[in-house]
Tab-separated table of C-alpha atoms in Angstrom:
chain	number	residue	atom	x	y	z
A	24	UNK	CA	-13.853	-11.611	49.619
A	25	UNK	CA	-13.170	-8.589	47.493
A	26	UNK	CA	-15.615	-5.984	47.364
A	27	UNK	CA	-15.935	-2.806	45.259
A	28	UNK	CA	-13.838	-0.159	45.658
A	29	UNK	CA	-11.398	-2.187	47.349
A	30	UNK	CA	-7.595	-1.202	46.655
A	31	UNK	CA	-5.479	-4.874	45.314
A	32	UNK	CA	-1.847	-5.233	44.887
A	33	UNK	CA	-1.380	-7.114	41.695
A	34	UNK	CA	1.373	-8.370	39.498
A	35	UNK	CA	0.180	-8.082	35.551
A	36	UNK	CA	0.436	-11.232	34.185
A	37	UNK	CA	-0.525	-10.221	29.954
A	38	UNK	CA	-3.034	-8.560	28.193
A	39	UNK	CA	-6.744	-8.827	26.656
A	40	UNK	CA	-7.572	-8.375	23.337
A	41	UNK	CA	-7.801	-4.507	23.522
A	42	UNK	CA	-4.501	-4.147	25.149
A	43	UNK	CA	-5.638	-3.874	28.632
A	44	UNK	CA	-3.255	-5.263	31.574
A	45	UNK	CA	-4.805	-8.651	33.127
A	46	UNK	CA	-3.912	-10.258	36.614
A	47	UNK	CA	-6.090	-12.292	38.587
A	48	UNK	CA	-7.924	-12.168	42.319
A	49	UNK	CA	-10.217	-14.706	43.914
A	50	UNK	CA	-10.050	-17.021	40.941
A	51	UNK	CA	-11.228	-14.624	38.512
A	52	UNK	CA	-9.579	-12.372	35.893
A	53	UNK	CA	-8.803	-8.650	36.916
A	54	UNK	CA	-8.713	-6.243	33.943
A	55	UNK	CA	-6.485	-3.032	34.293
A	56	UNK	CA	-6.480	-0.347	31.855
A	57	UNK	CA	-2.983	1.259	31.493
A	58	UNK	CA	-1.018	-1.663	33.315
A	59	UNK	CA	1.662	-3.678	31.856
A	60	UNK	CA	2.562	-7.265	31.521
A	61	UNK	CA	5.064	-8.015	34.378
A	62	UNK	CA	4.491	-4.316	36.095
A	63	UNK	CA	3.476	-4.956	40.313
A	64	UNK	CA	0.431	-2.199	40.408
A	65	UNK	CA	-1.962	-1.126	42.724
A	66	UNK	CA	-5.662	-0.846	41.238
A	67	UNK	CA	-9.015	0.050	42.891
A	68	UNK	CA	-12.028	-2.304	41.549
A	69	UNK	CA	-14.648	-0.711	40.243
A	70	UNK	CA	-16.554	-3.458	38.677
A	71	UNK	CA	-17.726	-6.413	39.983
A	72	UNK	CA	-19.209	-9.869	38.917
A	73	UNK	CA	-19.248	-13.317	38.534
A	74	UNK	CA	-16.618	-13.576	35.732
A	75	UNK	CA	-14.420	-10.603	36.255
A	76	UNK	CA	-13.112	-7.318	37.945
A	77	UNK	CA	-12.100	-3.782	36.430
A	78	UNK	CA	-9.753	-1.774	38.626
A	79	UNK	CA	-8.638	1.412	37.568
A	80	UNK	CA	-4.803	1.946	37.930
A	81	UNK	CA	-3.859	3.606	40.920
A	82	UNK	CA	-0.137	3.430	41.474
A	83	UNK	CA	2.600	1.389	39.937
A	84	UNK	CA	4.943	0.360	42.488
A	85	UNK	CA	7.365	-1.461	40.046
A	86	UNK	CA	7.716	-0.293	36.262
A	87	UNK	CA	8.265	-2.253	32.952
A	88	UNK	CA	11.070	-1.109	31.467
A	89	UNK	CA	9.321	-1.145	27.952
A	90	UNK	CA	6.845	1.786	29.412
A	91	UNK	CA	6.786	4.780	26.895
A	92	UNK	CA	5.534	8.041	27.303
A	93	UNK	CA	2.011	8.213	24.815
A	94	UNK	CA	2.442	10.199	21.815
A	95	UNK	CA	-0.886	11.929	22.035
A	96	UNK	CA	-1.646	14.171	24.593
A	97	UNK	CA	-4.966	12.608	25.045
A	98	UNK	CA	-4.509	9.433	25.483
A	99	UNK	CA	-4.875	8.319	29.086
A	100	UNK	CA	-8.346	10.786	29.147
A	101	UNK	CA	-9.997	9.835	25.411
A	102	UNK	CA	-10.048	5.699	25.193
A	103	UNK	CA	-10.198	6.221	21.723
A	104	UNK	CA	-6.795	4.171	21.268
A	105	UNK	CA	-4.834	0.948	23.005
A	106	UNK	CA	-1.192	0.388	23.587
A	107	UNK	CA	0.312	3.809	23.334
A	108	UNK	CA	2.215	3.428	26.575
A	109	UNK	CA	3.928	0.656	24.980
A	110	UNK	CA	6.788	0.851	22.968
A	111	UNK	CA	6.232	-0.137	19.047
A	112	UNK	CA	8.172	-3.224	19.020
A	113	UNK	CA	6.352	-4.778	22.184
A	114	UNK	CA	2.854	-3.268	20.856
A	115	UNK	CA	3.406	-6.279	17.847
A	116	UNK	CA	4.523	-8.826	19.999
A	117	UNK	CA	1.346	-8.696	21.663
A	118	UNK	CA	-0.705	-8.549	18.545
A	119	UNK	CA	1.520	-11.724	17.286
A	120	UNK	CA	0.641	-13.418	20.785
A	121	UNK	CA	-3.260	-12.528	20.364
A	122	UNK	CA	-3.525	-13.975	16.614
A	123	UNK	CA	-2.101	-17.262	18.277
A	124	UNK	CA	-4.094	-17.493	20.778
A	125	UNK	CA	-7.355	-16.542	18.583
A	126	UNK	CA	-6.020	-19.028	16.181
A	127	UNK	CA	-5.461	-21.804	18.969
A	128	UNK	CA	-8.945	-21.240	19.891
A	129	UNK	CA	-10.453	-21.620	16.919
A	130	UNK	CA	-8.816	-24.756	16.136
A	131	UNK	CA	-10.090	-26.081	19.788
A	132	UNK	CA	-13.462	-24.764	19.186
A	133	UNK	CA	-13.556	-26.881	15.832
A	134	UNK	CA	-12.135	-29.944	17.642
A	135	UNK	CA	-14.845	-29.786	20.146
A	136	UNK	CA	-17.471	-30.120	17.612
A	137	UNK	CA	-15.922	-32.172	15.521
A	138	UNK	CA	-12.829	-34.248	17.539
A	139	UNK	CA	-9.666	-34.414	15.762
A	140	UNK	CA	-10.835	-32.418	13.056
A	141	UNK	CA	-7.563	-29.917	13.460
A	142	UNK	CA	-4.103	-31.455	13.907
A	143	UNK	CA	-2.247	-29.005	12.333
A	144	UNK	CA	-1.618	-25.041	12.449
A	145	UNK	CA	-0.219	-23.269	10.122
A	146	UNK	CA	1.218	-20.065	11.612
A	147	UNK	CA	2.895	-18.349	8.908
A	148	UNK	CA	6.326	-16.628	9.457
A	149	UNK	CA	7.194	-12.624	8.892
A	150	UNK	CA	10.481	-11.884	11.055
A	151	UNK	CA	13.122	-10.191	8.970
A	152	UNK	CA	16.498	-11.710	8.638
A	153	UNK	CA	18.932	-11.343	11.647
A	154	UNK	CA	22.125	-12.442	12.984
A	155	UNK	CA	22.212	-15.111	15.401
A	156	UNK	CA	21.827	-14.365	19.116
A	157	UNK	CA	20.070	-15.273	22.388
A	158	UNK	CA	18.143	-12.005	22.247
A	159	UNK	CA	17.132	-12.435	18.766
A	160	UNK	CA	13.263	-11.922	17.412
A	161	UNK	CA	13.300	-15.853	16.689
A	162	UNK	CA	14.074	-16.638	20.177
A	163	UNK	CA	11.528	-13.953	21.876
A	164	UNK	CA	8.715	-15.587	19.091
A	165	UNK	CA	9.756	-19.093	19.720
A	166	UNK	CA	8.958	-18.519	23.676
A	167	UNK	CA	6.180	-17.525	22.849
A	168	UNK	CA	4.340	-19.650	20.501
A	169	UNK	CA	5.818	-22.097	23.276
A	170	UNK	CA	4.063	-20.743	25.913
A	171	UNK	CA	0.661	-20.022	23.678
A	172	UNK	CA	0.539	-23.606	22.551
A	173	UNK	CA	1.814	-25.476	25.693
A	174	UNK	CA	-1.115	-27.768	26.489
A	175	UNK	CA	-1.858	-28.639	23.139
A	176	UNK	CA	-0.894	-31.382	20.697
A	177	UNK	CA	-1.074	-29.506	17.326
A	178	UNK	CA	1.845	-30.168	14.589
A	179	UNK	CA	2.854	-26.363	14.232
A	180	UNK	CA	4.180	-25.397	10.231
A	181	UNK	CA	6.240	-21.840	9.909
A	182	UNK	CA	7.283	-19.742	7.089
A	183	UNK	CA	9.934	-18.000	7.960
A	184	UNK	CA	12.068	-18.316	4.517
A	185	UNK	CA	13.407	-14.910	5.090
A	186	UNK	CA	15.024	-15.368	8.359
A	187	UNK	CA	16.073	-18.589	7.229
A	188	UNK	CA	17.720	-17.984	4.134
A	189	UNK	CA	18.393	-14.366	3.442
A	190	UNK	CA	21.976	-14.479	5.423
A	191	UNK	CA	22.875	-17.605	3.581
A	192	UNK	CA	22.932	-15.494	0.039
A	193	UNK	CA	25.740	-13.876	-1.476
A	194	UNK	CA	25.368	-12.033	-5.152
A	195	UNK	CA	28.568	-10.541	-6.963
A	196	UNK	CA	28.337	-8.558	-9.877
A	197	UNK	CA	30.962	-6.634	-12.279
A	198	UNK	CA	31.175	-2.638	-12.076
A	199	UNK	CA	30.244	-2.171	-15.497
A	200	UNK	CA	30.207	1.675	-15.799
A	201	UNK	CA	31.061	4.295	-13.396
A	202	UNK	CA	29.100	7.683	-14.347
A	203	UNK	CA	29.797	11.093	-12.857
A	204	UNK	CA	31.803	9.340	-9.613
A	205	UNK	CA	28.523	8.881	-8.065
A	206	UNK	CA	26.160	6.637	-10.257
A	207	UNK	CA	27.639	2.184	-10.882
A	208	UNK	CA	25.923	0.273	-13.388
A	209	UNK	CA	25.997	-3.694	-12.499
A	210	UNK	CA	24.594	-6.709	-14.170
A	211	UNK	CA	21.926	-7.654	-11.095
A	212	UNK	CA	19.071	-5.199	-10.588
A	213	UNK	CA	14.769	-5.759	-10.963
A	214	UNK	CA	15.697	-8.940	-12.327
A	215	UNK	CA	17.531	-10.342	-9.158
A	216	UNK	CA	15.971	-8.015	-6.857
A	217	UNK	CA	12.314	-7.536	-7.981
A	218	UNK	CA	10.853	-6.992	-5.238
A	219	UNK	CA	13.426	-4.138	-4.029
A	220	UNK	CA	13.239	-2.187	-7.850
A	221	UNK	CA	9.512	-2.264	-7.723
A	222	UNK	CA	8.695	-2.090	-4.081
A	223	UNK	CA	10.157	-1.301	-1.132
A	224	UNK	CA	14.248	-1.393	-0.877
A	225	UNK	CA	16.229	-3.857	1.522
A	226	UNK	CA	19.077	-1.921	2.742
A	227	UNK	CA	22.275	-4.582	2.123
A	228	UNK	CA	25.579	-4.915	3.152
A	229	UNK	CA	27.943	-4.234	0.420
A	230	UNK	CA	31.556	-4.543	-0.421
A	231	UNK	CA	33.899	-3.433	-3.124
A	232	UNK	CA	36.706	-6.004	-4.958
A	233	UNK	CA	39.500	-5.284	-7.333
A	234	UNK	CA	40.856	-7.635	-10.245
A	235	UNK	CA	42.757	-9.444	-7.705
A	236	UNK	CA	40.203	-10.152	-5.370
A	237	UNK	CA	41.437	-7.864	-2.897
A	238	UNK	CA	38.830	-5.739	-0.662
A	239	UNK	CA	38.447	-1.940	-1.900
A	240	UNK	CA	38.817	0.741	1.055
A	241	UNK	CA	38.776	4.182	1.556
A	242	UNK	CA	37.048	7.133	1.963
A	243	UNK	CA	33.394	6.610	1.415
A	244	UNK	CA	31.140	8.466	-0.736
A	245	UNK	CA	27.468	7.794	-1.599
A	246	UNK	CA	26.592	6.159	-5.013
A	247	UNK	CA	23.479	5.190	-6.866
A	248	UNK	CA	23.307	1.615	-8.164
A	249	UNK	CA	21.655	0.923	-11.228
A	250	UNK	CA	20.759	-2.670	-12.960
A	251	UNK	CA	20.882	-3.801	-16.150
A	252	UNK	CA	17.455	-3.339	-17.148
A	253	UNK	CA	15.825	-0.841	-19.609
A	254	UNK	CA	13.947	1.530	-17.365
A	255	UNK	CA	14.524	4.356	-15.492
A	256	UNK	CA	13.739	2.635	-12.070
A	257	UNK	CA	15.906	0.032	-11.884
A	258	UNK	CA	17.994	0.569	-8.937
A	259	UNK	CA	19.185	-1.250	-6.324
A	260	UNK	CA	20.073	1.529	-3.868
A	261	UNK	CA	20.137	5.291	-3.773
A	262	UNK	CA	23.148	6.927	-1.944
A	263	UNK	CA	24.638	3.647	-0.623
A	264	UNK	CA	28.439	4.399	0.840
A	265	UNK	CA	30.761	2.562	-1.329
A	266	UNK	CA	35.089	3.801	-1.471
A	267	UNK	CA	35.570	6.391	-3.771
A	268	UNK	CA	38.452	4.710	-5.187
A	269	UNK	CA	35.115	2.369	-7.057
A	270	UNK	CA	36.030	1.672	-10.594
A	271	UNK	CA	35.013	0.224	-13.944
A	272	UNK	CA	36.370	-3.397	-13.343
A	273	UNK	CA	35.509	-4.352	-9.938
A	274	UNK	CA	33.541	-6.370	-8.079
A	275	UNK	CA	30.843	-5.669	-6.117
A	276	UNK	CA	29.180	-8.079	-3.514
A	277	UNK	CA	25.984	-7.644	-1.916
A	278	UNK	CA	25.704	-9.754	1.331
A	279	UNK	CA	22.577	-11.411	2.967
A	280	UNK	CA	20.744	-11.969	-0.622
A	281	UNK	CA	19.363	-15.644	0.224
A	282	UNK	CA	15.902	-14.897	0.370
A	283	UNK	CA	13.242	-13.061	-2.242
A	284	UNK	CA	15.887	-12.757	-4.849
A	285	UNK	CA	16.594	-15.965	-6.677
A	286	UNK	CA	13.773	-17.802	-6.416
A	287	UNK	CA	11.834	-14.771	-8.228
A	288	UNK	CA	14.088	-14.180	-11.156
A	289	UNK	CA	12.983	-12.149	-13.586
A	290	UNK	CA	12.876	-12.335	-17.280
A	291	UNK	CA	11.836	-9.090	-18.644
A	292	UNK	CA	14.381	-7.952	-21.421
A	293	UNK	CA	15.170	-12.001	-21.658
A	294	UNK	CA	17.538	-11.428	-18.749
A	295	UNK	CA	18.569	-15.311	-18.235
A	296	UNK	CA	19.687	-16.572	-15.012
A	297	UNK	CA	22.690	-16.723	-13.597
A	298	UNK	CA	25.045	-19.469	-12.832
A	299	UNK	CA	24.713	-20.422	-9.001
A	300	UNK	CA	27.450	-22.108	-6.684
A	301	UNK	CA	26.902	-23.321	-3.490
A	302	UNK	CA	29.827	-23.158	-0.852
A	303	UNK	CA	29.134	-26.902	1.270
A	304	UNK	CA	31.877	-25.550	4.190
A	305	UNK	CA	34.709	-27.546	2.736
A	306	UNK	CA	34.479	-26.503	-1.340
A	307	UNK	CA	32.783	-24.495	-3.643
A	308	UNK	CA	30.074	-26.278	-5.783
A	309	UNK	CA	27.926	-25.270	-9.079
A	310	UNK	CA	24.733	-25.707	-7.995
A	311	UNK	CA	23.248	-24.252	-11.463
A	312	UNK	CA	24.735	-23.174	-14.693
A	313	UNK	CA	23.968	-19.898	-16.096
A	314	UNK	CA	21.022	-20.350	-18.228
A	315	UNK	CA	21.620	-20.157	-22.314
A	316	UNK	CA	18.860	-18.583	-24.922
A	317	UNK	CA	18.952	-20.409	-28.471
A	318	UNK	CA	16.822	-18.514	-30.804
């Protein structure tokens, strides 16, 4: 039987909604303020009752790895703030876990009152394109929403075009003009990359090509690239490293362009749209023409 005031030995098994490490005693929940998931602690309960205990962090005898030190000085004394001892990335993960949860909940709570009302979850997507790896975001959030919705039997629907697509897109443009050795005008700008001319800018791989297809080197040296487009902020990057040896004539391809770029082509100045090929792993194919404008 534990009492109050009694010292427990606990492995942190997640968090509550405010952040707080959770393990459990007696067959009920332990709350710990300031202990991580997957951290072995020892905690001193100081509130007791039929649902719950609090125990206040004594020691931690084994430390997460993903502990930080708090950026405010503070912290540990005020309580006006969660998660600070937890680094950035792994303070979103557990917001990500909580919305699934709170959303899985919901959806039971409707099905209670109403059975079979909810069958299917829409969970949205968000992760940013990446290369593919075992330690990848997608595998970390695919545990997860594993884990959240193991005992249930709800169709799950994801929108993760970005991660899908964005490495599958490649866009090559002409050098047009070279101004001042440190400024390229090219034929793609806010009307293949909207969202990057009037918001916030993707930061993409890019490459330099001669007439003859063959890959420009060199010393590097940063450039401005402008678009097309009549207004002073249509640019594509500020200060991205290209060779010095970049010239009037050459190619320029911008890797990882599958995703937010096509699909929202813009006509302002009656830009039309491209032609776009498709590469099946054995041949090239034309999966559009370039549009044509008959006035």
């Amino acid at each position: 039987m534990i009492s109050k005031g009694d010292v427990l030995e606990l492995v942190v098994s997640g968090y509550d909604f405010e952040g707080q490490g959770i393990s459990y005693a007696d067959d009920r929940k332990v709350i710990i303020p300031g202990a991580m998931k997957g951290e072995k602690v020892s905690a001193k309960v100081v509130v007791k009752n039929s649902r719950f205990f609090k125990a206040n962090l004594e020691q931690i005898v084994n430390q997460s790895s993903d502990r930080v030190k708090p950026s405010c000085v503070h912290y540990e004394l005020c309580g006006g703030c969660q998660l600070q001892h937890i680094d950035y990335g792994n303070q979103l993960a557990i917001k990500k876990e909580h919305a699934l949860e709170n959303l899985k909940s919901l959806a039971d709570e409707i099905n209670e009152r109403q059975p079979g009302k909810i069958h299917t979850l829409d969970i949205g997507g968000g992760l940013p394109s990446e290369s593919i790896s075992p330690d990848s975001k997608m595998n970390a959030y695919g545990s997860m929403v594993a884990e959240v919705f193991a005992d249930s039997s709800y169709q799950l629907l994801t929108e993760f075009g970005q991660w899908v697509h964005a490495e599958a897109g490649l866009a090559i443009s002409k050098i047009e003009y070279v101004l001042e050795k440190s400024r390229v005008f090219i034929h793609l700008g806010a009307d293949f990359f909207m969202r990057d001319a009037y918001g916030v800018t993707r930061s993409f791989p890019m490459y330099v090509w001669n007439e003859h297809g063959q890959e420009v080197k060199g010393v590097m040296q940063p450039f401005d690239i402008a678009g097309p487009l009549c207004f002073a902020g249509d640019y594509l990057a500020h200060s991205a490293q290209l060779p010095q040896a970049t010239a009037e004539g050459h190619w320029l391809s911008i890797s990882a362009t599958g995703a937010n770029t096509y699909g929202l082509w813009s006509r302002h100045c009656s830009r039309s749209v491209p032609k776009y090929l498709c590469w099946d792993g054995e041949k090239l194919r034309i999966w559009s023409e370039r549009q044509t404008i008959n006035y």
